[in-house]
Amino acid sequence: MSLIQKSLDSKTVPLDCKSSDITPIFKNGYKINAENYQLISSTSAVAKTLEPIVNAKILAHLQSNSILSLDQHGLLLGKSVEINLLETYNIINNLLEKGVPVDLILLDLAKAFDKVPHSRLRAKLSAVGIHTDVVKWVKNFLTDQKQQVQLFTNNCDKVTSSFK
């Protein structure tokens, strides 16, 4: 039995698969400013294989049961932030051409998923009919994740710092 099948059957993810190396790559500006770095995450091949399999199954369930709004653009094949912006622009432009006043409320949802409480995510998955075994796997996947930052000095020496 493959490690992937074993993980799905046991509803657990091996600890080694829950760790990732983060390498900050300098973009521009002052090197002492953390915002001037792009963070590149390297995760295990098993985790990179497992996550899209489970994601595809969840997404298929949501789509086949018409749970997602037609306006949903995130994580859907053939839809994107750019397409969403173009559709919004067209709606606003058509209204303005007809003389209809338009009010906008703009929200920055960047990295919104990182801020979702895991217990609320699991409750939502259960509420929309995601199988209990999948919810248990997701819970295990999100628990005890570890990241290790890798920095390289000018002498190409590697410096690491671990955190949960």
PDB file of C-alpha atoms in Angstrom:
ATOM      1  CA  MET A   1       0.000   0.000   0.000  1.00  0.00           C
ATOM      2  CA  SER A   2       1.393   3.395  -0.904  1.00  0.00           C
ATOM      3  CA  LEU A   3       2.137   6.051   1.693  1.00  0.00           C
ATOM      4  CA  ILE A   4      -0.505   8.261   0.101  1.00  0.00           C
ATOM      5  CA  GLN A   5      -3.219   5.597   0.334  1.00  0.00           C
ATOM      6  CA  LYS A   6      -2.148   4.763   3.886  1.00  0.00           C
ATOM      7  CA  SER A   7      -2.468   8.445   4.849  1.00  0.00           C
ATOM      8  CA  LEU A   8      -5.943   8.724   3.354  1.00  0.00           C
ATOM      9  CA  ASP A   9      -7.102   5.432   4.904  1.00  0.00           C
ATOM     10  CA  SER A  10      -5.759   6.265   8.375  1.00  0.00           C
ATOM     11  CA  LYS A  11      -6.906   9.898   8.200  1.00  0.00           C
ATOM     12  CA  THR A  12      -3.441  10.976   9.309  1.00  0.00           C
ATOM     13  CA  VAL A  13      -0.504  12.707   7.705  1.00  0.00           C
ATOM     14  CA  PRO A  14       3.043  11.679   8.650  1.00  0.00           C
ATOM     15  CA  LEU A  15       4.851  14.370  10.665  1.00  0.00           C
ATOM     16  CA  ASP A  16       7.626  14.511   8.060  1.00  0.00           C
ATOM     17  CA  CYS A  17       5.022  15.573   5.511  1.00  0.00           C
ATOM     18  CA  LYS A  18       3.861  18.444   7.715  1.00  0.00           C
ATOM     19  CA  SER A  19       7.175  20.255   7.772  1.00  0.00           C
ATOM     20  CA  SER A  20       8.444  22.728   5.240  1.00  0.00           C
ATOM     21  CA  ASP A  21      11.548  24.775   4.623  1.00  0.00           C
ATOM     22  CA  ILE A  22      10.998  28.489   4.099  1.00  0.00           C
ATOM     23  CA  THR A  23      13.669  30.350   2.138  1.00  0.00           C
ATOM     24  CA  PRO A  24      13.392  34.151   1.982  1.00  0.00           C
ATOM     25  CA  ILE A  25      14.480  35.478  -1.421  1.00  0.00           C
ATOM     26  CA  PHE A  26      15.402  39.176  -1.539  1.00  0.00           C
ATOM     27  CA  LYS A  27      13.291  41.207  -4.000  1.00  0.00           C
ATOM     28  CA  ASN A  28      14.419  44.831  -3.691  1.00  0.00           C
ATOM     29  CA  GLY A  29      14.797  47.744  -1.302  1.00  0.00           C
ATOM     30  CA  TYR A  30      16.494  47.605   2.087  1.00  0.00           C
ATOM     31  CA  LYS A  31      17.707  44.138   3.010  1.00  0.00           C
ATOM     32  CA  ILE A  32      16.869  44.705   6.689  1.00  0.00           C
ATOM     33  CA  ASN A  33      13.146  45.136   5.881  1.00  0.00           C
ATOM     34  CA  ALA A  34      11.395  41.737   6.038  1.00  0.00           C
ATOM     35  CA  GLU A  35       8.699  42.946   3.618  1.00  0.00           C
ATOM     36  CA  ASN A  36      11.331  43.073   0.859  1.00  0.00           C
ATOM     37  CA  TYR A  37      11.609  39.280   0.737  1.00  0.00           C
ATOM     38  CA  GLN A  38       9.564  36.700  -1.151  1.00  0.00           C
ATOM     39  CA  LEU A  39       9.052  33.603   0.996  1.00  0.00           C
ATOM     40  CA  ILE A  40       9.501  30.336  -0.899  1.00  0.00           C
ATOM     41  CA  SER A  41       8.148  27.230   0.825  1.00  0.00           C
ATOM     42  CA  SER A  42       9.482  23.763   0.095  1.00  0.00           C
ATOM     43  CA  THR A  43       7.252  20.943   1.309  1.00  0.00           C
ATOM     44  CA  SER A  44       7.567  17.187   0.971  1.00  0.00           C
ATOM     45  CA  ALA A  45       6.624  15.472  -2.290  1.00  0.00           C
ATOM     46  CA  VAL A  46       4.041  13.391  -0.423  1.00  0.00           C
ATOM     47  CA  ALA A  47       2.321  16.503   0.958  1.00  0.00           C
ATOM     48  CA  LYS A  48       2.422  18.137  -2.476  1.00  0.00           C
ATOM     49  CA  THR A  49       0.689  15.032  -3.850  1.00  0.00           C
ATOM     50  CA  LEU A  50      -1.843  14.554  -1.049  1.00  0.00           C
ATOM     51  CA  GLU A  51      -3.117  18.117  -0.734  1.00  0.00           C
ATOM     52  CA  PRO A  52      -4.348  18.501  -4.344  1.00  0.00           C
ATOM     53  CA  ILE A  53      -5.987  15.038  -4.264  1.00  0.00           C
ATOM     54  CA  VAL A  54      -8.045  15.933  -1.177  1.00  0.00           C
ATOM     55  CA  ASN A  55      -8.692  19.449  -2.503  1.00  0.00           C
ATOM     56  CA  ALA A  56      -9.986  18.049  -5.815  1.00  0.00           C
ATOM     57  CA  LYS A  57     -12.343  15.656  -4.002  1.00  0.00           C
ATOM     58  CA  ILE A  58     -13.700  18.438  -1.790  1.00  0.00           C
ATOM     59  CA  LEU A  59     -14.097  20.786  -4.755  1.00  0.00           C
ATOM     60  CA  ALA A  60     -15.871  18.085  -6.798  1.00  0.00           C
ATOM     61  CA  HIS A  61     -18.322  17.569  -3.911  1.00  0.00           C
ATOM     62  CA  LEU A  62     -18.973  21.314  -3.622  1.00  0.00           C
ATOM     63  CA  GLN A  63     -19.524  21.699  -7.370  1.00  0.00           C
ATOM     64  CA  SER A  64     -21.641  18.560  -7.869  1.00  0.00           C
ATOM     65  CA  ASN A  65     -23.935  19.628  -5.028  1.00  0.00           C
ATOM     66  CA  SER A  66     -24.147  23.265  -6.238  1.00  0.00           C
ATOM     67  CA  ILE A  67     -22.755  24.535  -2.943  1.00  0.00           C
ATOM     68  CA  LEU A  68     -20.457  27.125  -4.518  1.00  0.00           C
ATOM     69  CA  SER A  69     -21.827  30.412  -5.772  1.00  0.00           C
ATOM     70  CA  LEU A  70     -21.569  31.055  -9.499  1.00  0.00           C
ATOM     71  CA  ASP A  71     -19.609  34.159  -8.489  1.00  0.00           C
ATOM     72  CA  GLN A  72     -16.915  32.035  -6.810  1.00  0.00           C
ATOM     73  CA  HIS A  73     -13.596  32.511  -8.594  1.00  0.00           C
ATOM     74  CA  GLY A  74     -10.929  31.347  -6.161  1.00  0.00           C
ATOM     75  CA  LEU A  75      -9.444  27.875  -6.726  1.00  0.00           C
ATOM     76  CA  LEU A  76     -11.720  27.073  -9.680  1.00  0.00           C
ATOM     77  CA  LEU A  77     -10.450  25.918 -13.050  1.00  0.00           C
ATOM     78  CA  GLY A  78     -11.049  28.551 -15.711  1.00  0.00           C
ATOM     79  CA  LYS A  79     -11.675  31.315 -13.183  1.00  0.00           C
ATOM     80  CA  SER A  80      -9.237  33.715 -11.586  1.00  0.00           C
ATOM     81  CA  VAL A  81      -8.867  36.998  -9.746  1.00  0.00           C
ATOM     82  CA  GLU A  82      -8.293  38.695 -13.101  1.00  0.00           C
ATOM     83  CA  ILE A  83     -11.519  37.314 -14.570  1.00  0.00           C
ATOM     84  CA  ASN A  84     -13.386  38.353 -11.421  1.00  0.00           C
ATOM     85  CA  LEU A  85     -12.017  41.894 -11.727  1.00  0.00           C
ATOM     86  CA  LEU A  86     -12.991  42.083 -15.412  1.00  0.00           C
ATOM     87  CA  GLU A  87     -16.529  40.874 -14.657  1.00  0.00           C
ATOM     88  CA  THR A  88     -16.841  43.425 -11.840  1.00  0.00           C
ATOM     89  CA  TYR A  89     -15.512  46.191 -14.098  1.00  0.00           C
ATOM     90  CA  ASN A  90     -18.080  45.302 -16.783  1.00  0.00           C
ATOM     91  CA  ILE A  91     -20.951  45.314 -14.284  1.00  0.00           C
ATOM     92  CA  ILE A  92     -19.918  48.703 -12.884  1.00  0.00           C
ATOM     93  CA  ASN A  93     -19.298  50.145 -16.354  1.00  0.00           C
ATOM     94  CA  ASN A  94     -22.737  49.012 -17.621  1.00  0.00           C
ATOM     95  CA  LEU A  95     -24.449  50.540 -14.579  1.00  0.00           C
ATOM     96  CA  LEU A  96     -22.580  53.836 -14.978  1.00  0.00           C
ATOM     97  CA  GLU A  97     -23.456  53.999 -18.684  1.00  0.00           C
ATOM     98  CA  LYS A  98     -27.132  53.707 -17.688  1.00  0.00           C
ATOM     99  CA  GLY A  99     -26.690  56.537 -15.164  1.00  0.00           C
ATOM    100  CA  VAL A 100     -27.105  54.255 -12.157  1.00  0.00           C
ATOM    101  CA  PRO A 101     -25.028  55.384  -9.146  1.00  0.00           C
ATOM    102  CA  VAL A 102     -22.514  52.800  -7.951  1.00  0.00           C
ATOM    103  CA  ASP A 103     -21.084  52.430  -4.449  1.00  0.00           C
ATOM    104  CA  LEU A 104     -18.111  50.155  -3.802  1.00  0.00           C
ATOM    105  CA  ILE A 105     -16.788  48.521  -0.693  1.00  0.00           C
ATOM    106  CA  LEU A 106     -13.334  47.071  -1.267  1.00  0.00           C
ATOM    107  CA  LEU A 107     -11.890  44.427   1.010  1.00  0.00           C
ATOM    108  CA  ASP A 108      -8.364  43.074   1.014  1.00  0.00           C
ATOM    109  CA  LEU A 109      -8.699  39.341   1.502  1.00  0.00           C
ATOM    110  CA  ALA A 110      -5.020  38.620   0.900  1.00  0.00           C
ATOM    111  CA  LYS A 111      -3.991  35.495   2.770  1.00  0.00           C
ATOM    112  CA  ALA A 112      -7.518  35.161   4.133  1.00  0.00           C
ATOM    113  CA  PHE A 113      -7.205  31.364   4.339  1.00  0.00           C
ATOM    114  CA  ASP A 114      -4.271  31.733   6.746  1.00  0.00           C
ATOM    115  CA  LYS A 115      -6.575  33.544   9.160  1.00  0.00           C
ATOM    116  CA  VAL A 116      -9.516  31.085   9.115  1.00  0.00           C
ATOM    117  CA  PRO A 117      -9.810  29.276  12.463  1.00  0.00           C
ATOM    118  CA  HIS A 118      -9.289  25.574  11.759  1.00  0.00           C
ATOM    119  CA  SER A 119     -12.247  24.584  13.946  1.00  0.00           C
ATOM    120  CA  ARG A 120     -14.537  26.828  11.869  1.00  0.00           C
ATOM    121  CA  LEU A 121     -13.167  25.351   8.631  1.00  0.00           C
ATOM    122  CA  ARG A 122     -13.860  21.812   9.859  1.00  0.00           C
ATOM    123  CA  ALA A 123     -17.367  22.804  10.960  1.00  0.00           C
ATOM    124  CA  LYS A 124     -18.086  24.297   7.523  1.00  0.00           C
ATOM    125  CA  LEU A 125     -16.744  21.202   5.755  1.00  0.00           C
ATOM    126  CA  SER A 126     -19.003  19.011   7.883  1.00  0.00           C
ATOM    127  CA  ALA A 127     -21.986  21.332   7.352  1.00  0.00           C
ATOM    128  CA  VAL A 128     -21.719  21.071   3.544  1.00  0.00           C
ATOM    129  CA  GLY A 129     -21.604  17.276   3.667  1.00  0.00           C
ATOM    130  CA  ILE A 130     -17.896  16.527   3.400  1.00  0.00           C
ATOM    131  CA  HIS A 131     -17.360  12.968   4.669  1.00  0.00           C
ATOM    132  CA  THR A 132     -16.243  12.684   8.314  1.00  0.00           C
ATOM    133  CA  ASP A 133     -13.073  10.805   7.276  1.00  0.00           C
ATOM    134  CA  VAL A 134     -12.016  13.672   5.016  1.00  0.00           C
ATOM    135  CA  VAL A 135     -12.682  16.237   7.756  1.00  0.00           C
ATOM    136  CA  LYS A 136     -10.538  14.130  10.128  1.00  0.00           C
ATOM    137  CA  TRP A 137      -7.740  14.004   7.524  1.00  0.00           C
ATOM    138  CA  VAL A 138      -7.914  17.803   7.067  1.00  0.00           C
ATOM    139  CA  LYS A 139      -7.774  18.288  10.847  1.00  0.00           C
ATOM    140  CA  ASN A 140      -4.693  16.070  11.079  1.00  0.00           C
ATOM    141  CA  PHE A 141      -3.086  17.785   8.078  1.00  0.00           C
ATOM    142  CA  LEU A 142      -3.491  21.212   9.706  1.00  0.00           C
ATOM    143  CA  THR A 143      -2.290  20.064  13.139  1.00  0.00           C
ATOM    144  CA  ASP A 144       1.371  20.148  14.213  1.00  0.00           C
ATOM    145  CA  GLN A 145       2.687  21.729  11.033  1.00  0.00           C
ATOM    146  CA  LYS A 146       6.273  22.909  11.364  1.00  0.00           C
ATOM    147  CA  GLN A 147       8.245  25.386   9.341  1.00  0.00           C
ATOM    148  CA  GLN A 148      11.956  25.960   9.277  1.00  0.00           C
ATOM    149  CA  VAL A 149      13.409  29.159   7.900  1.00  0.00           C
ATOM    150  CA  GLN A 150      16.641  28.734   5.996  1.00  0.00           C
ATOM    151  CA  LEU A 151      18.926  31.705   5.577  1.00  0.00           C
ATOM    152  CA  PHE A 152      22.182  31.735   3.705  1.00  0.00           C
ATOM    153  CA  THR A 153      24.948  34.118   4.754  1.00  0.00           C
ATOM    154  CA  ASN A 154      27.349  35.846   2.373  1.00  0.00           C
ATOM    155  CA  ASN A 155      29.737  32.930   2.952  1.00  0.00           C
ATOM    156  CA  CYS A 156      26.989  30.499   1.798  1.00  0.00           C
ATOM    157  CA  ASP A 157      26.703  29.160   5.355  1.00  0.00           C
ATOM    158  CA  LYS A 158      23.209  27.874   6.115  1.00  0.00           C
ATOM    159  CA  VAL A 159      21.431  29.233   9.218  1.00  0.00           C
ATOM    160  CA  THR A 160      18.098  27.679  10.263  1.00  0.00           C
ATOM    161  CA  SER A 161      15.383  28.593  12.703  1.00  0.00           C
ATOM    162  CA  SER A 162      12.367  26.354  13.411  1.00  0.00           C
ATOM    163  CA  PHE A 163       8.882  27.356  14.528  1.00  0.00           C
ATOM    164  CA  LYS A 164       5.350  25.952  14.583  1.00  0.00           C
TER     165      LYS A 164
END
